[in-house]
mmCIF file of C-alpha atoms in Angstrom:
data_model
loop_
_atom_site.group_PDB
_atom_site.id
_atom_site.type_symbol
_atom_site.label_atom_id
_atom_site.label_comp_id
_atom_site.label_asym_id
_atom_site.label_seq_id
_atom_site.Cartn_x
_atom_site.Cartn_y
_atom_site.Cartn_z
ATOM 1 C CA MET B 1 -104.065 34.557 97.797
ATOM 2 C CA ASN B 2 -102.096 31.303 97.231
ATOM 3 C CA ILE B 3 -103.658 30.630 93.831
ATOM 4 C CA PHE B 4 -103.239 34.255 92.819
ATOM 5 C CA THR B 5 -99.606 34.156 93.973
ATOM 6 C CA PHE B 6 -99.041 31.072 91.833
ATOM 7 C CA VAL B 7 -100.651 32.710 88.787
ATOM 8 C CA VAL B 8 -98.562 35.867 89.178
ATOM 9 C CA ALA B 9 -95.397 33.788 89.605
ATOM 10 C CA VAL B 10 -96.170 31.840 86.426
ATOM 11 C CA LEU B 11 -96.781 35.077 84.505
ATOM 12 C CA LEU B 12 -93.485 36.482 85.743
ATOM 13 C CA TRP B 13 -91.519 33.381 84.738
ATOM 14 C CA ILE B 14 -93.180 33.409 81.308
ATOM 15 C CA THR B 15 -92.107 37.050 80.945
ATOM 16 C CA VAL B 16 -88.564 36.156 82.045
ATOM 17 C CA ALA B 17 -88.318 33.304 79.520
ATOM 18 C CA TRP B 18 -89.900 35.372 76.745
ATOM 19 C CA ARG B 19 -87.492 38.269 77.199
ATOM 20 C CA ALA B 20 -84.439 36.074 77.767
ATOM 21 C CA ALA B 21 -84.322 34.861 74.151
ATOM 22 C CA LYS B 22 -84.168 38.463 72.958
ATOM 23 C CA VAL B 23 -81.886 40.232 75.420
ATOM 24 C CA TRP B 24 -79.320 37.476 75.960
ATOM 25 C CA ARG B 25 -79.034 36.521 72.312
ATOM 26 C CA LYS B 26 -78.798 40.024 70.871
ATOM 27 C CA GLY B 27 -76.857 41.597 73.709
ATOM 28 C CA GLN B 28 -79.440 44.289 74.437
ATOM 29 C CA ASP B 29 -79.965 46.086 77.737
ATOM 30 C CA ARG B 30 -80.790 43.473 80.364
ATOM 31 C CA SER B 31 -81.935 45.640 83.256
ATOM 32 C CA LEU B 32 -85.641 44.896 82.694
ATOM 33 C CA TRP B 33 -84.898 41.188 82.428
ATOM 34 C CA TRP B 34 -83.099 41.288 85.774
ATOM 35 C CA ALA B 35 -86.053 43.144 87.288
ATOM 36 C CA PHE B 36 -88.523 40.476 86.170
ATOM 37 C CA PHE B 37 -86.136 37.716 87.178
ATOM 38 C CA GLY B 38 -85.902 39.156 90.683
ATOM 39 C CA LEU B 39 -89.690 39.512 90.945
ATOM 40 C CA ALA B 40 -90.202 35.960 89.679
ATOM 41 C CA VAL B 41 -87.752 34.594 92.252
ATOM 42 C CA MET B 42 -89.444 36.613 94.996
ATOM 43 C CA MET B 43 -92.895 35.238 94.148
ATOM 44 C CA THR B 44 -91.521 31.697 93.916
ATOM 45 C CA LEU B 45 -89.909 31.952 97.346
ATOM 46 C CA ARG B 46 -93.273 33.009 98.838
ATOM 47 C CA MET B 47 -94.594 29.535 97.985
ATOM 48 C CA PRO B 48 -93.545 26.004 99.035
ATOM 49 C CA PRO B 49 -90.216 26.187 97.133
ATOM 50 C CA GLY B 50 -89.143 28.795 99.690
ATOM 51 C CA ARG B 51 -89.756 26.432 102.621
ATOM 52 C CA ALA B 52 -88.023 23.643 100.706
ATOM 53 C CA LEU B 53 -84.959 25.868 100.306
ATOM 54 C CA ASP B 54 -84.899 26.578 104.048
ATOM 55 C CA GLN B 55 -85.040 22.857 104.852
ATOM 56 C CA TRP B 56 -82.424 21.948 102.252
ATOM 57 C CA THR B 57 -79.903 24.570 103.398
ATOM 58 C CA GLY B 58 -80.704 24.264 107.091
ATOM 59 C CA VAL B 59 -80.847 28.075 107.399
ATOM 60 C CA THR B 60 -84.089 29.185 109.017
ATOM 61 C CA ASP B 61 -85.997 31.708 106.876
ATOM 62 C CA LEU B 62 -83.200 31.970 104.302
ATOM 63 C CA SER B 63 -85.939 32.319 101.674
ATOM 64 C CA TYR B 64 -87.180 35.386 103.594
ATOM 65 C CA LEU B 65 -83.797 37.101 103.173
ATOM 66 C CA LEU B 66 -83.347 36.020 99.548
ATOM 67 C CA LYS B 67 -86.759 37.200 98.396
ATOM 68 C CA HIS B 68 -85.961 40.643 99.832
ATOM 69 C CA LEU B 69 -82.459 40.795 98.347
ATOM 70 C CA ILE B 70 -83.402 39.459 94.912
ATOM 71 C CA GLY B 71 -87.016 40.544 94.596
ATOM 72 C CA GLY B 72 -86.631 43.812 96.468
ATOM 73 C CA VAL B 73 -83.147 45.280 96.182
ATOM 74 C CA LEU B 74 -82.057 43.743 92.859
ATOM 75 C CA ALA B 75 -85.418 44.021 91.090
ATOM 76 C CA SER B 76 -86.148 47.599 92.147
ATOM 77 C CA ALA B 77 -82.632 48.763 91.238
ATOM 78 C CA ALA B 78 -82.826 47.079 87.839
ATOM 79 C CA LEU B 79 -86.312 48.442 87.172
ATOM 80 C CA LEU B 80 -85.216 51.973 88.035
ATOM 81 C CA ALA B 81 -82.224 51.649 85.692
ATOM 82 C CA PHE B 82 -84.505 50.424 82.904
ATOM 83 C CA LEU B 83 -87.006 53.232 83.401
ATOM 84 C CA ARG B 84 -84.319 55.889 83.316
ATOM 85 C CA LYS B 85 -82.855 54.445 80.134
ATOM 86 C CA VAL B 86 -86.134 53.933 78.242
ATOM 87 C CA SER B 87 -87.344 57.405 79.163
ATOM 88 C CA GLY B 88 -84.195 59.036 77.849
ATOM 89 C CA ALA B 89 -82.976 60.326 81.210
ATOM 90 C CA SER B 90 -79.185 60.484 81.134
ATOM 91 C CA ASP B 91 -77.121 59.284 84.086
ATOM 92 C CA GLY B 92 -73.427 59.939 84.406
ATOM 93 C CA PRO B 93 -70.933 57.331 85.644
ATOM 94 C CA ARG B 94 -70.947 58.890 89.121
ATOM 95 C CA THR B 95 -74.756 58.614 89.422
ATOM 96 C CA LYS B 96 -74.695 54.989 88.296
ATOM 97 C CA ARG B 97 -71.942 54.118 90.763
ATOM 98 C CA ARG B 98 -73.847 55.852 93.561
ATOM 99 C CA ARG B 99 -76.975 53.778 92.850
ATOM 100 C CA ILE B 100 -74.941 50.550 92.747
ATOM 101 C CA VAL B 101 -73.155 51.371 96.010
ATOM 102 C CA PHE B 102 -76.468 52.277 97.666
ATOM 103 C CA ALA B 103 -78.033 48.961 96.609
ATOM 104 C CA CYS B 104 -75.010 46.905 97.661
ATOM 105 C CA ALA B 105 -74.754 48.675 101.030
ATOM 106 C CA THR B 106 -78.441 48.034 101.707
ATOM 107 C CA ALA B 107 -78.106 44.347 100.805
ATOM 108 C CA LEU B 108 -74.989 43.988 102.976
ATOM 109 C CA ALA B 109 -76.624 45.668 105.990
ATOM 110 C CA MET B 110 -79.728 43.480 105.642
ATOM 111 C CA SER B 111 -77.581 40.341 105.476
ATOM 112 C CA ILE B 112 -75.576 41.349 108.546
ATOM 113 C CA LEU B 113 -78.726 42.017 110.575
ATOM 114 C CA PHE B 114 -80.280 38.761 109.389
ATOM 115 C CA PHE B 115 -77.367 36.472 110.260
ATOM 116 C CA ALA B 116 -76.262 38.360 113.376
ATOM 117 C CA LYS B 117 -79.502 38.310 115.344
ATOM 118 C CA LEU B 118 -82.452 36.996 113.357
ATOM 119 C CA GLN B 119 -81.150 33.430 113.413
ATOM 120 C CA PRO B 120 -82.221 30.832 114.442
ATOM 121 C CA TYR B 121 -85.665 32.378 114.981
ATOM 122 C CA GLU B 122 -88.513 31.856 112.565
ATOM 123 C CA THR B 123 -90.203 35.057 111.465
ATOM 124 C CA LEU B 124 -93.270 34.678 113.674
ATOM 125 C CA SER B 125 -91.116 33.816 116.729
ATOM 126 C CA ILE B 126 -88.935 36.890 116.538
ATOM 127 C CA PHE B 127 -91.478 39.037 118.383
ATOM 128 C CA ALA B 128 -90.976 36.944 121.557
ATOM 129 C CA ASP B 129 -87.349 38.123 121.874
ATOM 130 C CA PRO B 130 -87.113 41.808 122.939
ATOM 131 C CA VAL B 131 -83.777 42.367 121.149
ATOM 132 C CA ALA B 132 -84.506 40.296 118.038
ATOM 133 C CA ARG B 133 -87.779 42.056 117.319
ATOM 134 C CA TYR B 134 -86.100 45.470 117.262
ATOM 135 C CA VAL B 135 -83.372 44.097 115.010
ATOM 136 C CA PHE B 136 -86.159 42.714 112.832
ATOM 137 C CA LEU B 137 -87.812 46.136 112.849
ATOM 138 C CA ALA B 138 -84.526 47.750 111.751
ATOM 139 C CA TYR B 139 -84.100 45.108 109.037
ATOM 140 C CA THR B 140 -87.645 45.646 107.764
ATOM 141 C CA LEU B 141 -87.488 49.432 107.791
ATOM 142 C CA LEU B 142 -84.112 49.350 106.039
ATOM 143 C CA PHE B 143 -85.502 47.138 103.284
ATOM 144 C CA LEU B 144 -88.776 49.039 102.931
ATOM 145 C CA GLY B 145 -86.948 52.371 103.021
ATOM 146 C CA TYR B 146 -84.706 51.339 100.138
ATOM 147 C CA LEU B 147 -87.689 49.912 98.267
ATOM 148 C CA THR B 148 -89.711 53.108 98.769
ATOM 149 C CA ALA B 149 -86.842 55.341 97.634
ATOM 150 C CA SER B 150 -86.339 53.263 94.480
ATOM 151 C CA LEU B 151 -90.057 53.141 93.683
ATOM 152 C CA LEU B 152 -90.469 56.889 94.209
ATOM 153 C CA GLY B 153 -87.563 57.484 91.849
ATOM 154 C CA GLY B 154 -89.212 55.217 89.300
ATOM 155 C CA MET B 155 -92.539 57.017 89.734
ATOM 156 C CA ARG B 156 -90.924 60.381 89.005
ATOM 157 C CA VAL B 157 -89.402 58.986 85.833
ATOM 158 C CA CYS B 158 -92.710 57.431 84.714
ATOM 159 C CA TRP B 159 -94.864 60.499 85.291
ATOM 160 C CA ARG B 160 -92.323 62.925 83.877
ATOM 161 C CA TRP B 161 -91.422 61.017 80.736
ATOM 162 C CA GLY B 162 -94.801 59.349 80.230
ATOM 163 C CA ARG B 163 -96.104 62.698 78.953
ATOM 164 C CA ASN B 164 -93.140 63.224 76.623
ATOM 165 C CA SER B 165 -92.563 59.734 75.216
ATOM 166 C CA SER B 166 -92.198 58.963 71.524
ATOM 167 C CA GLY B 167 -95.450 57.034 71.108
ATOM 168 C CA PRO B 168 -98.769 56.244 72.804
ATOM 169 C CA ALA B 169 -97.777 52.672 73.652
ATOM 170 C CA LEU B 170 -94.647 53.794 75.508
ATOM 171 C CA SER B 171 -96.548 56.662 77.136
ATOM 172 C CA TRP B 172 -99.319 54.459 78.508
ATOM 173 C CA GLY B 173 -96.792 51.771 79.387
ATOM 174 C CA LEU B 174 -94.796 54.178 81.551
ATOM 175 C CA ARG B 175 -97.943 55.517 83.191
ATOM 176 C CA THR B 176 -99.186 52.000 83.954
ATOM 177 C CA ILE B 177 -95.815 51.129 85.470
ATOM 178 C CA GLY B 178 -96.034 54.354 87.465
ATOM 179 C CA VAL B 179 -99.380 53.287 88.931
ATOM 180 C CA GLY B 180 -97.855 49.910 89.750
ATOM 181 C CA LEU B 181 -94.933 51.589 91.500
ATOM 182 C CA ALA B 182 -97.400 53.727 93.462
ATOM 183 C CA ALA B 183 -99.107 50.517 94.605
ATOM 184 C CA GLY B 184 -95.657 49.254 95.600
ATOM 185 C CA VAL B 185 -95.057 52.379 97.696
ATOM 186 C CA ALA B 186 -98.444 51.866 99.362
ATOM 187 C CA TYR B 187 -97.436 48.265 100.083
ATOM 188 C CA ALA B 188 -94.187 49.439 101.684
ATOM 189 C CA VAL B 189 -95.980 52.027 103.828
ATOM 190 C CA VAL B 190 -98.642 49.561 105.002
ATOM 191 C CA ARG B 191 -96.025 46.901 105.692
ATOM 192 C CA ALA B 192 -93.827 49.287 107.664
ATOM 193 C CA ALA B 193 -96.803 50.493 109.717
ATOM 194 C CA THR B 194 -97.901 46.903 110.355
ATOM 195 C CA ILE B 195 -94.487 45.755 111.603
ATOM 196 C CA THR B 196 -94.044 48.879 113.741
ATOM 197 C CA THR B 197 -97.448 48.589 115.417
ATOM 198 C CA ARG B 198 -96.899 44.896 116.073
ATOM 199 C CA MET B 199 -93.956 45.719 118.270
ATOM 200 C CA HIS B 200 -96.406 46.630 121.050
ATOM 201 C CA GLY B 201 -99.787 45.572 119.730
ATOM 202 C CA ASP B 202 -101.726 43.556 117.183
ATOM 203 C CA GLY B 203 -101.015 45.625 114.082
ATOM 204 C CA LEU B 204 -103.039 48.150 112.136
ATOM 205 C CA PHE B 205 -106.138 45.994 111.828
ATOM 206 C CA PRO B 206 -107.464 43.046 113.807
ATOM 207 C CA GLY B 207 -106.377 39.584 112.807
ATOM 208 C CA ALA B 208 -104.582 39.170 109.508
ATOM 209 C CA VAL B 209 -106.395 41.989 107.699
ATOM 210 C CA ASP B 210 -103.248 44.103 107.361
ATOM 211 C CA ASP B 211 -101.391 41.140 105.848
ATOM 212 C CA TYR B 212 -104.154 40.695 103.281
ATOM 213 C CA ILE B 213 -104.058 44.389 102.421
ATOM 214 C CA SER B 214 -100.294 44.508 101.974
ATOM 215 C CA THR B 215 -100.333 41.306 99.915
ATOM 216 C CA ALA B 216 -103.101 42.676 97.687
ATOM 217 C CA LEU B 217 -101.113 45.877 97.131
ATOM 218 C CA LEU B 218 -97.995 43.848 96.291
ATOM 219 C CA MET B 219 -99.898 41.702 93.768
ATOM 220 C CA ALA B 220 -101.481 44.779 92.191
ATOM 221 C CA ALA B 221 -98.055 46.393 91.848
ATOM 222 C CA LEU B 222 -96.598 43.318 90.139
ATOM 223 C CA VAL B 223 -99.507 42.918 87.720
ATOM 224 C CA LEU B 224 -99.424 46.598 86.742
ATOM 225 C CA ILE B 225 -95.650 46.575 86.240
ATOM 226 C CA VAL B 226 -95.884 43.484 84.014
ATOM 227 C CA ALA B 227 -98.787 44.995 82.062
ATOM 228 C CA GLY B 228 -97.093 48.369 81.636
ATOM 229 C CA SER B 229 -93.813 46.888 80.426
ATOM 230 C CA SER B 230 -95.719 44.716 77.941
ATOM 231 C CA LEU B 231 -97.648 47.550 76.270
ATOM 232 C CA PRO B 232 -94.791 48.587 73.927
ATOM 233 C CA MET B 233 -94.380 44.937 72.949
ATOM 234 C CA LEU B 234 -98.086 44.718 72.221
ATOM 235 C CA SER B 235 -97.685 47.711 69.925
ATOM 236 C CA LEU B 236 -94.866 45.924 68.098
ATOM 237 C CA LEU B 237 -97.007 42.797 67.898
ATOM 238 C CA HIS B 238 -99.855 44.829 66.404
ATOM 239 C CA SER B 239 -97.466 46.319 63.842
ATOM 240 C CA TRP B 240 -96.177 42.847 62.947
ATOM 241 C CA TRP B 241 -99.715 41.524 62.582
ATOM 242 C CA THR B 242 -100.762 44.451 60.375
ATOM 243 C CA LYS B 243 -97.757 43.993 58.082
ATOM 244 C CA ARG B 244 -98.262 40.246 57.898
ATOM 245 C CA HIS B 245 -101.927 40.768 56.956
ATOM 246 C CA ALA B 246 -100.869 43.198 54.203
ATOM 247 C CA LEU B 247 -98.191 40.768 52.987
ATOM 248 C CA LEU B 248 -100.695 37.959 52.564
ATOM 249 C CA ARG B 249 -103.340 40.257 51.139
ATOM 250 C CA LEU B 250 -100.971 41.430 48.377
ATOM 251 C CA ARG B 251 -99.885 37.913 47.476
ATOM 252 C CA PRO B 252 -102.545 37.315 44.737
ATOM 253 C CA LEU B 253 -101.700 40.585 42.952
ATOM 254 C CA TRP B 254 -97.967 39.944 43.294
ATOM 255 C CA ARG B 255 -98.369 36.373 42.018
ATOM 256 C CA ASP B 256 -100.366 37.418 38.928
ATOM 257 C CA LEU B 257 -98.108 40.300 37.918
ATOM 258 C CA THR B 258 -94.799 38.537 38.534
ATOM 259 C CA GLN B 259 -96.043 35.453 36.721
ATOM 260 C CA ALA B 260 -95.962 37.566 33.562
ATOM 261 C CA THR B 261 -92.698 39.290 34.579
ATOM 262 C CA PRO B 262 -90.672 36.670 36.528
ATOM 263 C CA SER B 263 -87.433 38.626 36.123
ATOM 264 C CA VAL B 264 -88.513 41.112 38.818
ATOM 265 C CA ARG B 265 -88.551 38.419 41.501
ATOM 266 C CA LEU B 266 -85.545 38.437 43.799
ATOM 267 C CA HIS B 267 -86.285 34.912 45.071
ATOM 268 C CA ALA B 268 -88.205 31.961 43.740
ATOM 269 C CA PRO B 269 -91.852 32.088 44.848
ATOM 270 C CA ARG B 270 -92.835 30.007 47.848
ATOM 271 C CA GLY B 271 -96.057 28.122 48.335
ATOM 272 C CA ALA B 272 -99.007 29.802 50.021
ATOM 273 C CA VAL B 273 -98.854 27.476 53.045
ATOM 274 C CA THR B 274 -95.157 28.146 53.563
ATOM 275 C CA GLU B 275 -95.721 31.877 53.418
ATOM 276 C CA HIS B 276 -98.632 31.725 55.844
ATOM 277 C CA LEU B 277 -96.587 29.751 58.359
ATOM 278 C CA ASN B 278 -93.421 31.857 58.130
ATOM 279 C CA PRO B 279 -93.504 34.587 60.843
ATOM 280 C CA LEU B 280 -89.991 35.949 60.220
ATOM 281 C CA ASN B 281 -88.776 39.103 58.456
ATOM 282 C CA VAL B 282 -92.309 40.323 57.764
ATOM 283 C CA HIS B 283 -91.222 43.950 57.300
ATOM 284 C CA ASP B 284 -88.504 43.097 54.776
ATOM 285 C CA ARG B 285 -90.754 40.677 52.892
ATOM 286 C CA LEU B 286 -93.537 43.235 52.688
ATOM 287 C CA TYR B 287 -91.130 45.908 51.466
ATOM 288 C CA ARG B 288 -89.775 43.532 48.809
ATOM 289 C CA ARG B 289 -93.286 42.559 47.753
ATOM 290 C CA GLY B 290 -94.216 46.185 47.187
ATOM 291 C CA VAL B 291 -91.046 46.757 45.153
ATOM 292 C CA GLU B 292 -91.682 43.714 42.975
ATOM 293 C CA ILE B 293 -95.305 44.723 42.327
ATOM 294 C CA ARG B 294 -94.174 48.176 41.215
ATOM 295 C CA ASP B 295 -91.370 46.685 39.097
ATOM 296 C CA ALA B 296 -93.821 44.277 37.465
ATOM 297 C CA ALA B 297 -96.197 47.151 36.675
ATOM 298 C CA LEU B 298 -93.288 49.056 35.137
ATOM 299 C CA ALA B 299 -92.351 46.010 33.047
ATOM 300 C CA LEU B 300 -95.960 45.689 31.817
ATOM 301 C CA ASN B 301 -96.123 49.384 31.017
ATOM 302 C CA ASN B 302 -95.162 48.961 27.341
ATOM 303 C CA TYR B 303 -97.977 46.438 26.850
ATOM 304 C CA ALA B 304 -100.591 49.069 27.682
ATOM 305 C CA SER B 305 -101.088 51.602 24.914
ATOM 306 C CA LEU B 306 -102.546 55.045 25.405
ATOM 307 C CA ALA B 307 -105.748 53.835 23.771
ATOM 308 C CA LEU B 308 -105.989 50.948 26.254
ATOM 309 C CA ARG B 309 -105.473 53.301 29.187
ATOM 310 C CA LYS B 310 -108.132 55.649 27.844
ATOM 311 C CA ARG B 311 -110.623 52.779 27.540
ATOM 312 C CA ALA B 312 -109.751 51.699 31.087
ATOM 313 C CA GLN B 313 -110.371 55.214 32.419
ATOM 314 C CA GLN B 314 -113.695 55.436 30.577
ATOM 315 C CA HIS B 315 -114.676 51.996 31.884
ATOM 316 C CA ALA B 316 -114.009 53.050 35.489
ATOM 317 C CA GLU B 317 -115.884 56.323 35.133
ATOM 318 C CA ALA B 318 -118.820 54.541 33.498
ATOM 319 C CA ARG B 319 -119.136 52.548 36.752
ATOM 320 C CA GLY B 320 -119.634 55.775 38.706
ATOM 321 C CA LEU B 321 -116.075 56.154 39.982
ATOM 322 C CA PHE B 322 -114.201 59.435 39.940
ATOM 323 C CA GLY B 323 -110.978 61.001 41.165
ATOM 324 C CA THR B 324 -108.460 58.724 42.871
ATOM 325 C CA GLN B 325 -110.849 55.757 42.897
ATOM 326 C CA ALA B 326 -111.304 55.969 39.130
ATOM 327 C CA ALA B 327 -107.528 56.318 38.608
ATOM 328 C CA ILE B 328 -106.780 53.236 40.751
ATOM 329 C CA ALA B 329 -109.510 51.206 39.018
ATOM 330 C CA ALA B 330 -108.232 52.274 35.588
ATOM 331 C CA GLU B 331 -104.668 51.277 36.523
ATOM 332 C CA ALA B 332 -105.913 47.878 37.689
ATOM 333 C CA CYS B 333 -107.802 47.459 34.393
ATOM 334 C CA TRP B 334 -104.884 48.186 32.098
ATOM 335 C CA LEU B 335 -102.483 46.146 34.265
ATOM 336 C CA ALA B 336 -104.752 43.103 33.942
ATOM 337 C CA ALA B 337 -105.141 43.650 30.201
ATOM 338 C CA ALA B 338 -101.384 44.159 29.754
ATOM 339 C CA ARG B 339 -100.687 40.969 31.691
ATOM 340 C CA HIS B 340 -103.038 39.016 29.406
ATOM 341 C CA ALA B 341 -101.363 40.528 26.359
ATOM 342 C CA LYS B 342 -97.844 39.612 27.500
ATOM 343 C CA LEU B 343 -98.856 36.059 28.399
ATOM 344 C CA ARG B 344 -100.400 35.717 24.909
ATOM 345 C CA GLY B 345 -97.037 36.641 23.428
ATOM 346 C CA ALA B 346 -97.969 40.098 22.176
ATOM 347 C CA ALA B 347 -95.133 42.399 21.211
ATOM 348 C CA PRO B 348 -94.528 45.428 23.456
ATOM 349 C CA GLY B 349 -95.596 48.772 22.096
ATOM 350 C CA SER B 350 -93.998 52.179 22.298
ATOM 351 C CA SER B 351 -92.789 53.472 25.640
ATOM 352 C CA VAL B 352 -95.463 55.167 27.737
ATOM 353 C CA GLU B 353 -94.751 57.193 30.862
ATOM 354 C CA HIS B 354 -95.893 55.223 33.891
ATOM 355 C CA ARG B 355 -97.357 57.160 36.794
ATOM 356 C CA PRO B 356 -98.898 55.025 39.538
ATOM 357 C CA ALA B 357 -102.367 56.151 40.578
ATOM 358 C CA GLY B 358 -101.425 56.018 44.253
ATOM 359 C CA GLY B 359 -98.440 55.586 46.481
ATOM 360 C CA GLY B 360 -96.394 57.353 49.091
ATOM 361 C CA ARG B 361 -92.961 58.127 50.402
ATOM 362 C CA ASP B 362 -93.136 55.635 53.271
ATOM 363 C CA LEU B 363 -93.978 51.960 53.475
ATOM 364 C CA ARG B 364 -97.306 52.517 55.197
ATOM 365 C CA SER B 365 -98.787 54.785 52.512
ATOM 366 C CA GLU B 366 -97.300 52.697 49.712
ATOM 367 C CA ILE B 367 -98.812 49.477 51.062
ATOM 368 C CA SER B 368 -102.144 51.241 51.523
ATOM 369 C CA ALA B 369 -102.085 52.273 47.837
ATOM 370 C CA LEU B 370 -101.080 48.792 46.698
ATOM 371 C CA THR B 371 -103.845 47.242 48.791
ATOM 372 C CA GLN B 372 -106.402 49.468 47.085
ATOM 373 C CA LEU B 373 -104.906 48.479 43.713
ATOM 374 C CA SER B 374 -105.129 44.800 44.664
ATOM 375 C CA ASP B 375 -108.769 45.104 45.693
ATOM 376 C CA ALA B 376 -109.601 46.816 42.404
ATOM 377 C CA TYR B 377 -107.563 44.287 40.407
ATOM 378 C CA HIS B 378 -109.650 41.394 41.752
ATOM 379 C CA SER B 379 -113.010 43.155 41.365
ATOM 380 C CA ASP B 380 -115.804 42.462 38.873
ATOM 381 C CA LEU B 381 -115.064 45.817 37.242
ATOM 382 C CA VAL B 382 -111.613 44.636 36.116
ATOM 383 C CA ARG B 383 -112.853 41.204 35.091
ATOM 384 C CA ASP B 384 -115.495 42.808 32.893
ATOM 385 C CA PHE B 385 -112.863 45.055 31.323
ATOM 386 C CA THR B 386 -110.434 42.223 30.568
ATOM 387 C CA ASP B 387 -113.255 40.128 29.108
ATOM 388 C CA SER B 388 -114.171 42.975 26.786
ATOM 389 C CA GLU B 389 -110.525 43.473 25.793
ATOM 390 C CA ASP B 390 -110.116 39.766 25.117
ATOM 391 C CA ARG B 391 -113.115 39.866 22.806
ATOM 392 C CA LEU B 392 -111.554 42.755 20.930
ATOM 393 C CA MET B 393 -108.400 40.717 20.418
ATOM 394 C CA GLU B 394 -110.276 37.695 19.055
ATOM 395 C CA PRO B 395 -109.912 37.261 15.268
ATOM 396 C CA PRO B 396 -113.148 37.840 13.289
ATOM 397 C CA ALA B 397 -115.118 34.697 12.471
#
């Protein structure tokens, strides 16, 4: 379990560092960050740094108390607050104060029991003292009781609001956290039964089997909580990746059209490498790219006569296309021909009403339509059409 404990601790600290840049810089709700911070500290104190802290402070088993206060009381209270907020459950000031008072009273009682009677014994030596072991039992049951109450409250929130959340990522995230909290409750029950039965016996199972079981349940709870809280972020990452892919995919069409109509560009064009390496403001850049493509098409509109559009439509239909596919292909054909005409210095013709072949009211449908236009624009069908139009424009020999 030592290697697994180390891996889980590293994952928790990575999560703490990853979320810190966001919540502390932007001033967002920090309850989840505090929950992961408490869990990360708890897992760290289970390893050699915990023994080093005991030796440095000279307080026997101080790490034992701190991992319960920080990783148990603080983390579970913060996680419950986060779950209630993200699920939309409303808490009044009185409810919030009651939860804070309950957590502080539990932490104070645990500290009093720890320093009053559980010192200077080490954890394994407490059972030799008849009074200290019952104080230890009270300390343990107090901690596990608070932990169980908090986890059960979190489970109710997860299962209730997981069915009514705003999206699948949040729904599955809450349900995964709920399973993790259930594993945490099982850990608390097994741990309480183990400590109680050790008062007059060897525990639930022979040897250290009960310790292995409770540790496995604790690790499972932590992994599931981390995974569940990360699912909404994975959904955001997927959205970012999809938009970035669309941004780069539309670059060739945007470059060609705005080369002929540079006035529609809000900013000077950047190199392809720079754009590939820039991960920021993908949504805004994609939105602007779509606007500039549409503006460029509108600017090229007067360079595409009705006769040109009719030839483009006939060319698309001659290739076996029909309906929306033919309309998109025809638009790509006359856009390419109009671009060539403007770059040659041709004079604009009479105004023609411009109706895009595709598009939508939201960014997703608009980008989908522009992607189809881009694919058609760079197809052999359009190249054949522009070649034929260029031959028509050549002066007779």
